[in-house]
PDB file of C-alpha atoms and ligand atoms in Angstrom:
ATOM      1  CA  UNK K   1     128.622 111.475  74.675  1.00 53.00           C
ATOM      2  CA  UNK K   2     131.549 110.083  72.534  1.00 71.00           C
ATOM      3  CA  UNK K   3     130.741 106.685  71.244  1.00 73.00           C
ATOM      4  CA  UNK K   4     133.645 105.177  73.181  1.00 78.00           C
ATOM      5  CA  UNK K   5     132.266 106.002  76.536  1.00 89.00           C
ATOM      6  CA  UNK K   6     128.775 105.029  75.505  1.00 90.00           C
ATOM      7  CA  UNK K   7     130.222 101.536  74.521  1.00 92.00           C
ATOM      8  CA  UNK K   8     132.012 101.597  77.896  1.00 93.00           C
ATOM      9  CA  UNK K   9     128.775 102.282  79.736  1.00 93.00           C
ATOM     10  CA  UNK K  10     126.893  99.589  77.988  1.00 95.00           C
ATOM     11  CA  UNK K  11     129.607  97.068  78.546  1.00 95.00           C
ATOM     12  CA  UNK K  12     129.753  97.786  82.330  1.00 95.00           C
ATOM     13  CA  UNK K  13     126.091  97.489  82.580  1.00 97.00           C
ATOM     14  CA  UNK K  14     125.852  94.347  80.663  1.00 97.00           C
ATOM     15  CA  UNK K  15     128.845  92.863  82.684  1.00 96.00           C
ATOM     16  CA  UNK K  16     127.002  93.834  86.053  1.00 96.00           C
ATOM     17  CA  UNK K  17     123.746  92.248  84.830  1.00 97.00           C
ATOM     18  CA  UNK K  18     125.570  89.030  84.041  1.00 97.00           C
ATOM     19  CA  UNK K  19     127.375  89.034  87.374  1.00 96.00           C
ATOM     20  CA  UNK K  20     124.347  89.803  89.452  1.00 97.00           C
ATOM     21  CA  UNK K  21     121.962  87.100  87.798  1.00 95.00           C
ATOM     22  CA  UNK K  22     121.843  84.097  90.152  1.00 92.00           C
ATOM     23  CA  UNK K  23     121.300  81.794  87.153  1.00 94.00           C
ATOM     24  CA  UNK K  24     122.792  81.993  83.587  1.00 94.00           C
ATOM     25  CA  UNK K  25     120.211  81.794  80.864  1.00 94.00           C
ATOM     26  CA  UNK K  26     121.395  78.314  79.845  1.00 95.00           C
ATOM     27  CA  UNK K  27     120.650  76.942  83.193  1.00 96.00           C
ATOM     28  CA  UNK K  28     117.165  78.344  83.400  1.00 96.00           C
ATOM     29  CA  UNK K  29     116.491  76.932  79.872  1.00 95.00           C
ATOM     30  CA  UNK K  30     117.791  73.557  81.121  1.00 96.00           C
ATOM     31  CA  UNK K  31     115.286  73.570  84.095  1.00 96.00           C
ATOM     32  CA  UNK K  32     112.278  75.099  81.980  1.00 93.00           C
ATOM     33  CA  UNK K  33     110.327  71.645  82.183  1.00 92.00           C
ATOM     34  CA  UNK K  34     111.073  70.951  85.722  1.00 97.00           C
ATOM     35  CA  UNK K  35     107.612  71.644  87.026  1.00 97.00           C
ATOM     36  CA  UNK K  36     106.141  70.945  90.556  1.00 97.00           C
ATOM     37  CA  UNK K  37     104.245  67.622  91.056  1.00 97.00           C
ATOM     38  CA  UNK K  38     100.753  67.464  92.339  1.00 97.00           C
ATOM     39  CA  UNK K  39     102.067  66.616  95.876  1.00 98.00           C
ATOM     40  CA  UNK K  40     104.369  69.664  95.906  1.00 98.00           C
ATOM     41  CA  UNK K  41     101.590  72.035  94.626  1.00 98.00           C
ATOM     42  CA  UNK K  42      99.165  70.593  97.446  1.00 98.00           C
ATOM     43  CA  UNK K  43     101.945  71.304  99.924  1.00 98.00           C
ATOM     44  CA  UNK K  44     102.148  74.882  98.821  1.00 98.00           C
ATOM     45  CA  UNK K  45      98.370  75.248  98.742  1.00 98.00           C
ATOM     46  CA  UNK K  46      98.147  74.017 102.239  1.00 98.00           C
ATOM     47  CA  UNK K  47     100.368  76.671 103.557  1.00 97.00           C
ATOM     48  CA  UNK K  48      98.732  79.373 105.603  1.00 96.00           C
ATOM     49  CA  UNK K  49      98.477  82.780 103.996  1.00 94.00           C
ATOM     50  CA  UNK K  50     101.132  84.244 106.371  1.00 92.00           C
ATOM     51  CA  UNK K  51     103.541  81.231 105.844  1.00 95.00           C
ATOM     52  CA  UNK K  52     103.243  81.599 101.877  1.00 95.00           C
ATOM     53  CA  UNK K  53     103.672  85.434 102.090  1.00 92.00           C
ATOM     54  CA  UNK K  54     106.777  84.875 104.425  1.00 91.00           C
ATOM     55  CA  UNK K  55     108.107  82.283 101.837  1.00 94.00           C
ATOM     56  CA  UNK K  56     107.568  84.558  98.983  1.00 93.00           C
ATOM     57  CA  UNK K  57     109.064  87.501 100.915  1.00 89.00           C
ATOM     58  CA  UNK K  58     112.222  85.449 101.491  1.00 91.00           C
ATOM     59  CA  UNK K  59     112.660  84.711  97.759  1.00 93.00           C
ATOM     60  CA  UNK K  60     111.728  88.204  96.750  1.00 91.00           C
ATOM     61  CA  UNK K  61     114.395  89.572  99.161  1.00 90.00           C
ATOM     62  CA  UNK K  62     116.943  87.300  97.631  1.00 93.00           C
ATOM     63  CA  UNK K  63     116.090  88.414  94.134  1.00 94.00           C
ATOM     64  CA  UNK K  64     116.212  92.038  95.265  1.00 93.00           C
ATOM     65  CA  UNK K  65     119.589  91.525  96.930  1.00 93.00           C
ATOM     66  CA  UNK K  66     120.982  90.677  93.481  1.00 95.00           C
ATOM     67  CA  UNK K  67     119.394  93.841  92.064  1.00 96.00           C
ATOM     68  CA  UNK K  68     121.072  95.911  94.782  1.00 95.00           C
ATOM     69  CA  UNK K  69     124.398  94.365  93.621  1.00 96.00           C
ATOM     70  CA  UNK K  70     123.467  95.100  89.936  1.00 97.00           C
ATOM     71  CA  UNK K  71     122.918  98.827  90.764  1.00 96.00           C
ATOM     72  CA  UNK K  72     126.091  99.214  92.623  1.00 94.00           C
ATOM     73  CA  UNK K  73     128.124  98.168  89.715  1.00 91.00           C
ATOM     74  CA  UNK K  74     126.631 100.737  87.430  1.00 91.00           C
ATOM     75  CA  UNK K  75     129.048 103.586  87.018  1.00 83.00           C
ATOM     76  CA  UNK K  76     126.429 106.316  87.136  1.00 87.00           C
ATOM     77  CA  UNK K  77     124.568 104.764  90.008  1.00 94.00           C
ATOM     78  CA  UNK K  78     127.679 104.672  92.287  1.00 90.00           C
ATOM     79  CA  UNK K  79     128.338 108.472  91.807  1.00 91.00           C
ATOM     80  CA  UNK K  80     124.915 109.339  93.272  1.00 95.00           C
ATOM     81  CA  UNK K  81     124.525 110.278  96.997  1.00 95.00           C
ATOM     82  CA  UNK K  82     123.685 107.417  99.382  1.00 93.00           C
ATOM     83  CA  UNK K  83     120.093 108.784 100.058  1.00 94.00           C
ATOM     84  CA  UNK K  84     119.459 108.945  96.219  1.00 96.00           C
ATOM     85  CA  UNK K  85     120.789 105.450  95.816  1.00 95.00           C
ATOM     86  CA  UNK K  86     118.331 104.231  98.473  1.00 93.00           C
ATOM     87  CA  UNK K  87     115.390 106.242  97.185  1.00 94.00           C
ATOM     88  CA  UNK K  88     116.083 104.682  93.489  1.00 96.00           C
ATOM     89  CA  UNK K  89     116.200 101.065  95.042  1.00 94.00           C
ATOM     90  CA  UNK K  90     113.268 101.677  97.330  1.00 92.00           C
ATOM     91  CA  UNK K  91     110.884 101.851  94.272  1.00 85.00           C
ATOM     92  CA  UNK K  92     113.129 100.532  91.448  1.00 93.00           C
ATOM     93  CA  UNK K  93     114.296  97.191  92.949  1.00 94.00           C
ATOM     94  CA  UNK K  94     110.938  95.455  92.722  1.00 92.00           C
ATOM     95  CA  UNK K  95     110.432  96.797  89.175  1.00 95.00           C
ATOM     96  CA  UNK K  96     113.797  95.328  88.085  1.00 97.00           C
ATOM     97  CA  UNK K  97     112.855  92.039  89.629  1.00 95.00           C
ATOM     98  CA  UNK K  98     109.772  92.129  87.535  1.00 96.00           C
ATOM     99  CA  UNK K  99     111.714  92.968  84.408  1.00 97.00           C
ATOM    100  CA  UNK K 100     114.231  90.301  85.039  1.00 97.00           C
ATOM    101  CA  UNK K 101     111.324  87.758  85.341  1.00 96.00           C
ATOM    102  CA  UNK K 102     111.396  87.615  81.471  1.00 94.00           C
ATOM    103  CA  UNK K 103     114.580  85.441  81.967  1.00 96.00           C
ATOM    104  CA  UNK K 104     112.653  82.877  84.214  1.00 96.00           C
ATOM    105  CA  UNK K 105     109.318  82.752  82.836  1.00 97.00           C
ATOM    106  CA  UNK K 106     108.256  79.918  80.379  1.00 97.00           C
ATOM    107  CA  UNK K 107     105.448  81.335  78.157  1.00 96.00           C
ATOM    108  CA  UNK K 108     104.785  77.804  76.719  1.00 96.00           C
ATOM    109  CA  UNK K 109     103.282  76.462  80.057  1.00 95.00           C
ATOM    110  CA  UNK K 110     102.684  79.832  81.775  1.00 96.00           C
ATOM    111  CA  UNK K 111     105.239  79.102  84.634  1.00 97.00           C
ATOM    112  CA  UNK K 112     107.731  80.994  86.665  1.00 97.00           C
ATOM    113  CA  UNK K 113     110.959  79.587  88.197  1.00 97.00           C
ATOM    114  CA  UNK K 114     110.347  79.721  91.833  1.00 97.00           C
ATOM    115  CA  UNK K 115     112.011  77.541  94.493  1.00 96.00           C
ATOM    116  CA  UNK K 116     113.910  75.578  92.059  1.00 96.00           C
ATOM    117  CA  UNK K 117     111.248  74.450  89.809  1.00 98.00           C
ATOM    118  CA  UNK K 118     108.785  76.212  87.343  1.00 97.00           C
ATOM    119  CA  UNK K 119     105.398  77.068  89.094  1.00 98.00           C
ATOM    120  CA  UNK K 120     102.067  78.002  87.629  1.00 97.00           C
ATOM    121  CA  UNK K 121      99.780  80.447  89.314  1.00 98.00           C
ATOM    122  CA  UNK K 122      98.081  77.631  91.268  1.00 98.00           C
ATOM    123  CA  UNK K 123     101.082  77.278  93.353  1.00 98.00           C
ATOM    124  CA  UNK K 124     100.638  80.907  94.753  1.00 98.00           C
ATOM    125  CA  UNK K 125      96.978  80.359  95.634  1.00 97.00           C
ATOM    126  CA  UNK K 126      97.549  80.638  99.414  1.00 97.00           C
ATOM    127  CA  UNK K 127      98.906  84.064  99.027  1.00 95.00           C
ATOM    128  CA  UNK K 128      95.386  85.208  98.729  1.00 93.00           C
ATOM    129  CA  UNK K 129      96.278  87.796  96.074  1.00 94.00           C
ATOM    130  CA  UNK K 130      95.368  86.123  92.898  1.00 94.00           C
ATOM    131  CA  UNK K 131      94.932  89.486  90.957  1.00 94.00           C
ATOM    132  CA  UNK K 132      98.618  90.394  91.714  1.00 95.00           C
ATOM    133  CA  UNK K 133      99.855  87.014  90.631  1.00 97.00           C
ATOM    134  CA  UNK K 134      97.651  87.095  87.541  1.00 97.00           C
ATOM    135  CA  UNK K 135      99.045  90.654  86.774  1.00 96.00           C
ATOM    136  CA  UNK K 136     102.539  89.621  87.396  1.00 97.00           C
ATOM    137  CA  UNK K 137     102.230  86.573  85.103  1.00 97.00           C
ATOM    138  CA  UNK K 138     100.517  88.756  82.530  1.00 96.00           C
ATOM    139  CA  UNK K 139     103.286  91.286  82.547  1.00 97.00           C
ATOM    140  CA  UNK K 140     105.928  88.559  82.358  1.00 97.00           C
ATOM    141  CA  UNK K 141     104.172  87.263  79.227  1.00 96.00           C
ATOM    142  CA  UNK K 142     104.131  90.602  77.638  1.00 95.00           C
ATOM    143  CA  UNK K 143     107.828  91.266  78.305  1.00 96.00           C
ATOM    144  CA  UNK K 144     108.699  87.839  76.955  1.00 96.00           C
ATOM    145  CA  UNK K 145     107.013  88.530  73.836  1.00 96.00           C
ATOM    146  CA  UNK K 146     109.475  91.405  73.028  1.00 96.00           C
ATOM    147  CA  UNK K 147     112.229  88.823  73.107  1.00 96.00           C
ATOM    148  CA  UNK K 148     114.834  91.006  74.713  1.00 97.00           C
ATOM    149  CA  UNK K 149     118.557  89.856  74.411  1.00 97.00           C
ATOM    150  CA  UNK K 150     120.476  89.838  77.637  1.00 97.00           C
ATOM    151  CA  UNK K 151     122.252  93.072  76.551  1.00 97.00           C
ATOM    152  CA  UNK K 152     118.986  94.808  75.865  1.00 98.00           C
ATOM    153  CA  UNK K 153     117.594  93.423  79.230  1.00 98.00           C
ATOM    154  CA  UNK K 154     120.616  94.791  81.001  1.00 98.00           C
ATOM    155  CA  UNK K 155     120.256  98.287  79.653  1.00 97.00           C
ATOM    156  CA  UNK K 156     116.305  98.362  80.220  1.00 97.00           C
ATOM    157  CA  UNK K 157     116.889  97.135  83.752  1.00 98.00           C
ATOM    158  CA  UNK K 158     119.309 100.081  84.465  1.00 97.00           C
ATOM    159  CA  UNK K 159     116.863 102.522  82.734  1.00 97.00           C
ATOM    160  CA  UNK K 160     113.963 101.336  84.922  1.00 97.00           C
ATOM    161  CA  UNK K 161     116.348 101.768  88.058  1.00 97.00           C
ATOM    162  CA  UNK K 162     117.684 105.038  87.306  1.00 97.00           C
ATOM    163  CA  UNK K 163     114.447 107.012  87.142  1.00 96.00           C
ATOM    164  CA  UNK K 164     114.678 110.734  87.895  1.00 96.00           C
ATOM    165  CA  UNK K 165     110.923 110.893  88.456  1.00 95.00           C
ATOM    166  CA  UNK K 166     111.139 108.943  91.804  1.00 93.00           C
ATOM    167  CA  UNK K 167     109.975 110.740  94.904  1.00 90.00           C
ATOM    168  CA  UNK K 168     112.301 112.397  97.372  1.00 92.00           C
ATOM    169  CA  UNK K 169     115.333 112.483  95.331  1.00 96.00           C
ATOM    170  CA  UNK K 170     118.008 115.160  96.499  1.00 97.00           C
ATOM    171  CA  UNK K 171     119.760 115.556  93.156  1.00 97.00           C
ATOM    172  CA  UNK K 172     117.241 115.062  90.500  1.00 97.00           C
ATOM    173  CA  UNK K 173     119.418 116.697  87.756  1.00 97.00           C
ATOM    174  CA  UNK K 174     122.236 114.404  88.362  1.00 96.00           C
ATOM    175  CA  UNK K 175     119.874 111.343  88.187  1.00 97.00           C
ATOM    176  CA  UNK K 176     118.405 112.875  84.959  1.00 97.00           C
ATOM    177  CA  UNK K 177     121.993 112.857  83.552  1.00 95.00           C
ATOM    178  CA  UNK K 178     122.684 109.351  84.343  1.00 95.00           C
ATOM    179  CA  UNK K 179     119.271 108.304  83.091  1.00 96.00           C
ATOM    180  CA  UNK K 180     119.881 110.009  79.798  1.00 95.00           C
ATOM    181  CA  UNK K 181     123.262 108.255  79.357  1.00 94.00           C
ATOM    182  CA  UNK K 182     121.727 104.918  79.843  1.00 95.00           C
ATOM    183  CA  UNK K 183     118.787 105.827  77.407  1.00 96.00           C
ATOM    184  CA  UNK K 184     121.591 106.834  74.873  1.00 95.00           C
ATOM    185  CA  UNK K 185     123.135 103.223  75.664  1.00 95.00           C
ATOM    186  CA  UNK K 186     119.974 101.447  75.168  1.00 97.00           C
ATOM    187  CA  UNK K 187     119.015 103.316  71.826  1.00 96.00           C
ATOM    188  CA  UNK K 188     122.580 102.739  70.584  1.00 95.00           C
ATOM    189  CA  UNK K 189     122.313  98.980  71.078  1.00 96.00           C
ATOM    190  CA  UNK K 190     118.774  98.725  69.909  1.00 97.00           C
ATOM    191  CA  UNK K 191     119.940 100.670  66.703  1.00 96.00           C
ATOM    192  CA  UNK K 192     122.817  98.237  66.471  1.00 95.00           C
ATOM    193  CA  UNK K 193     120.537  95.371  66.844  1.00 96.00           C
ATOM    194  CA  UNK K 194     118.214  96.771  64.080  1.00 95.00           C
ATOM    195  CA  UNK K 195     115.186  97.033  66.610  1.00 94.00           C
ATOM    196  CA  UNK K 196     114.728 100.706  66.982  1.00 94.00           C
ATOM    197  CA  UNK K 197     110.858 100.200  67.227  1.00 94.00           C
ATOM    198  CA  UNK K 198     111.543  98.363  70.691  1.00 96.00           C
ATOM    199  CA  UNK K 199     112.339 101.467  72.635  1.00 94.00           C
ATOM    200  CA  UNK K 200     108.788 102.730  72.292  1.00 95.00           C
ATOM    201  CA  UNK K 201     107.414  99.375  73.402  1.00 96.00           C
ATOM    202  CA  UNK K 202     109.778  99.325  76.451  1.00 96.00           C
ATOM    203  CA  UNK K 203     108.417 102.638  77.548  1.00 93.00           C
ATOM    204  CA  UNK K 204     104.977 101.291  77.313  1.00 93.00           C
ATOM    205  CA  UNK K 205     106.013  98.402  79.506  1.00 92.00           C
ATOM    206  CA  UNK K 206     107.404 100.794  82.217  1.00 91.00           C
ATOM    207  CA  UNK K 207     104.011 102.311  82.684  1.00 90.00           C
ATOM    208  CA  UNK K 208     102.570  98.868  83.370  1.00 92.00           C
ATOM    209  CA  UNK K 209     105.504  98.229  85.784  1.00 94.00           C
ATOM    210  CA  UNK K 210     104.522 101.051  87.938  1.00 91.00           C
ATOM    211  CA  UNK K 211     100.976 100.038  88.232  1.00 92.00           C
ATOM    212  CA  UNK K 212     102.028  96.451  88.980  1.00 94.00           C
ATOM    213  CA  UNK K 213     104.369  97.673  91.946  1.00 90.00           C
ATOM    214  CA  UNK K 214     101.709  99.873  93.508  1.00 90.00           C
ATOM    215  CA  UNK K 215      99.394  96.713  93.336  1.00 92.00           C
ATOM    216  CA  UNK K 216     102.142  94.719  95.113  1.00 90.00           C
ATOM    217  CA  UNK K 217     102.555  97.669  97.768  1.00 87.00           C
ATOM    218  CA  UNK K 218      98.670  97.737  98.335  1.00 90.00           C
ATOM    219  CA  UNK K 219      98.772  93.808  98.890  1.00 90.00           C
ATOM    220  CA  UNK K 220     101.723  94.202 101.139  1.00 85.00           C
ATOM    221  CA  UNK K 221      99.897  96.970 103.056  1.00 86.00           C
ATOM    222  CA  UNK K 222      96.825  94.578 103.304  1.00 88.00           C
ATOM    223  CA  UNK K 223      98.937  91.790 104.501  1.00 87.00           C
ATOM    224  CA  UNK K 224     101.036  93.461 107.104  1.00 84.00           C
ATOM    225  CA  UNK K 225      97.699  94.911 108.636  1.00 88.00           C
ATOM    226  CA  UNK K 226      96.236  91.403 108.685  1.00 88.00           C
ATOM    227  CA  UNK K 227      99.343  89.647 110.010  1.00 88.00           C
ATOM    228  CA  UNK K 228     101.388  92.278 111.772  1.00 86.00           C
ATOM    229  CA  UNK K 229     103.470  89.902 113.626  1.00 83.00           C
ATOM    230  CA  UNK K 230     104.723  88.016 110.649  1.00 83.00           C
ATOM    231  CA  UNK K 231     105.229  91.402 108.647  1.00 80.00           C
ATOM    232  CA  UNK K 232     107.116  93.025 111.441  1.00 80.00           C
ATOM    233  CA  UNK K 233     109.118  90.174 112.807  1.00 80.00           C
ATOM    234  CA  UNK K 234     109.362  87.441 110.259  1.00 78.00           C
ATOM    235  CA  UNK K 235     109.980  89.300 107.062  1.00 79.00           C
ATOM    236  CA  UNK K 236     113.506  89.889 106.156  1.00 80.00           C
ATOM    237  CA  UNK K 237     114.928  93.288 107.106  1.00 81.00           C
ATOM    238  CA  UNK K 238     115.783  94.367 103.686  1.00 81.00           C
ATOM    239  CA  UNK K 239     112.216  93.716 102.457  1.00 81.00           C
ATOM    240  CA  UNK K 240     110.938  95.859 105.437  1.00 79.00           C
ATOM    241  CA  UNK K 241     113.394  98.473 104.597  1.00 80.00           C
ATOM    242  CA  UNK K 242     112.571  98.519 100.902  1.00 79.00           C
ATOM    243  CA  UNK K 243     108.844  97.770 100.903  1.00 76.00           C
ATOM    244  CA  UNK K 244     107.349  98.712 104.283  1.00 71.00           C
TER     245      UNK K 244
HETATM  246  C1  4CZ O   1     116.636  87.242  88.436  1.00 89.84           C
HETATM  247  C2  4CZ O   1     117.832  86.642  88.306  1.00 89.84           C
HETATM  248  S1  4CZ O   1     117.654  84.898  87.905  1.00 89.84           S
HETATM  249  O1  4CZ O   1     118.925  84.163  87.929  1.00 89.84           O
HETATM  250  O2  4CZ O   1     117.021  84.885  86.451  1.00 89.84           O
HETATM  251  C3  4CZ O   1     116.611  84.082  88.992  1.00 89.84           C
HETATM  252  C4  4CZ O   1     116.969  83.752  90.224  1.00 89.84           C
HETATM  253  C5  4CZ O   1     116.115  83.122  91.131  1.00 89.84           C
HETATM  254  C6  4CZ O   1     114.913  82.805  90.667  1.00 89.84           C
HETATM  255  C7  4CZ O   1     113.856  82.230  91.814  1.00 89.84           C
HETATM  256  C8  4CZ O   1     113.056  83.368  92.255  1.00 89.84           C
HETATM  257  O3  4CZ O   1     113.329  84.155  92.971  1.00 89.84           O
HETATM  258  N1  4CZ O   1     111.825  83.203  91.841  1.00 89.84           N
HETATM  259  C9  4CZ O   1     110.791  84.142  92.198  1.00 89.84           C
HETATM  260  N2  4CZ O   1     109.701  84.159  91.777  1.00 89.84           N
HETATM  261  C10 4CZ O   1     108.672  84.940  92.234  1.00 89.84           C
HETATM  262  C11 4CZ O   1     107.188  85.083  91.882  1.00 89.84           C
HETATM  263  C12 4CZ O   1     106.308  84.894  92.782  1.00 89.84           C
HETATM  264  C13 4CZ O   1     105.051  84.831  92.353  1.00 89.84           C
HETATM  265  C14 4CZ O   1     104.626  85.159  91.052  1.00 89.84           C
HETATM  266  C15 4CZ O   1     105.716  85.352  90.141  1.00 89.84           C
HETATM  267  C16 4CZ O   1     107.100  85.336  90.599  1.00 89.84           C
HETATM  268  C17 4CZ O   1     109.233  85.703  93.274  1.00 89.84           C
HETATM  269  C18 4CZ O   1     108.459  86.717  94.016  1.00 89.84           C
HETATM  270  O4  4CZ O   1     108.586  86.766  95.265  1.00 89.84           O
HETATM  271  C19 4CZ O   1     107.774  87.800  93.277  1.00 89.84           C
HETATM  272  C20 4CZ O   1     108.224  88.268  92.193  1.00 89.84           C
HETATM  273  C21 4CZ O   1     107.566  89.189  91.528  1.00 89.84           C
HETATM  274  C22 4CZ O   1     106.453  89.604  92.044  1.00 89.84           C
HETATM  275  C23 4CZ O   1     105.948  89.088  93.152  1.00 89.84           C
HETATM  276  C24 4CZ O   1     106.526  88.163  93.794  1.00 89.84           C
HETATM  277  C25 4CZ O   1     105.961  87.580  95.116  1.00 89.84           C
HETATM  278  C26 4CZ O   1     105.040  88.458  95.741  1.00 89.84           C
HETATM  279  C27 4CZ O   1     103.630  87.881  95.588  1.00 89.84           C
HETATM  280  C28 4CZ O   1     105.436  88.479  97.222  1.00 89.84           C
HETATM  281  S2  4CZ O   1     110.940  85.368  93.423  1.00 89.84           S
HETATM  282  C29 4CZ O   1     114.465  83.150  89.397  1.00 89.84           C
HETATM  283  C30 4CZ O   1     115.331  83.714  88.669  1.00 89.84           C
END
């Protein structure tokens, strides 16, 4: 790895991250105190379980679509086979949405940017999966505490996505090679930012991510058994393709 092409790799991943984030940081900062009114919270809480799940599935699918675009612009990712790209996105896209949450989470009032305003856990009550929401909020808190820069977040997102341990990969060795070059890139910018200790903490966060995503999948299975019609006919196709 000559330094030049590590710099190029970092630059292309950071550019891709910036171009595939629906909101710039400044926009999210400007909106951080725009919270839902009592009436709006009441409206969310009076939705039925399947209405709220459908609503979140649409939001999550939209966030995942941006992650798919992010992946497509990562040089090493594009070189992989179609099947391996799908295999990595199947498990990694939700993890990247969760990692990106540190951009749109306000630790001061424990709210997340959702549907145009910042929402507390009470907004998601009618999902009937308080443990998943609490775990997602806890994870977002923990990640925000690391105060990642956009560049560090971009490289960490790519590292989470290009994971050679994913099931059913055809060319694991190739994914390992791309993973290693992204890791060299992340190590390089953490060293440049004089924040070497962060890498170890980020690896610890990756372990929590995996458990969070299996909890999400478990809830999704529960939901689609309980509401088969909604899950099979009303969920966005990409959501079903990636999560069902
Ligand atoms: C990411 C790019 S960005 O420009 O920063 C941006 C762009 C757009 C937005 C708006 C946005 O889509 N916010 C969402 N919030 C949540 C959410 C919902 C419950 C709790 C915590 C966050 C979404 C989810 O559907 C989600 C996300 C992670 C785990 C679980 C879920 C819901 C499950 C229960 C179906 S989508 C925010 C930020």
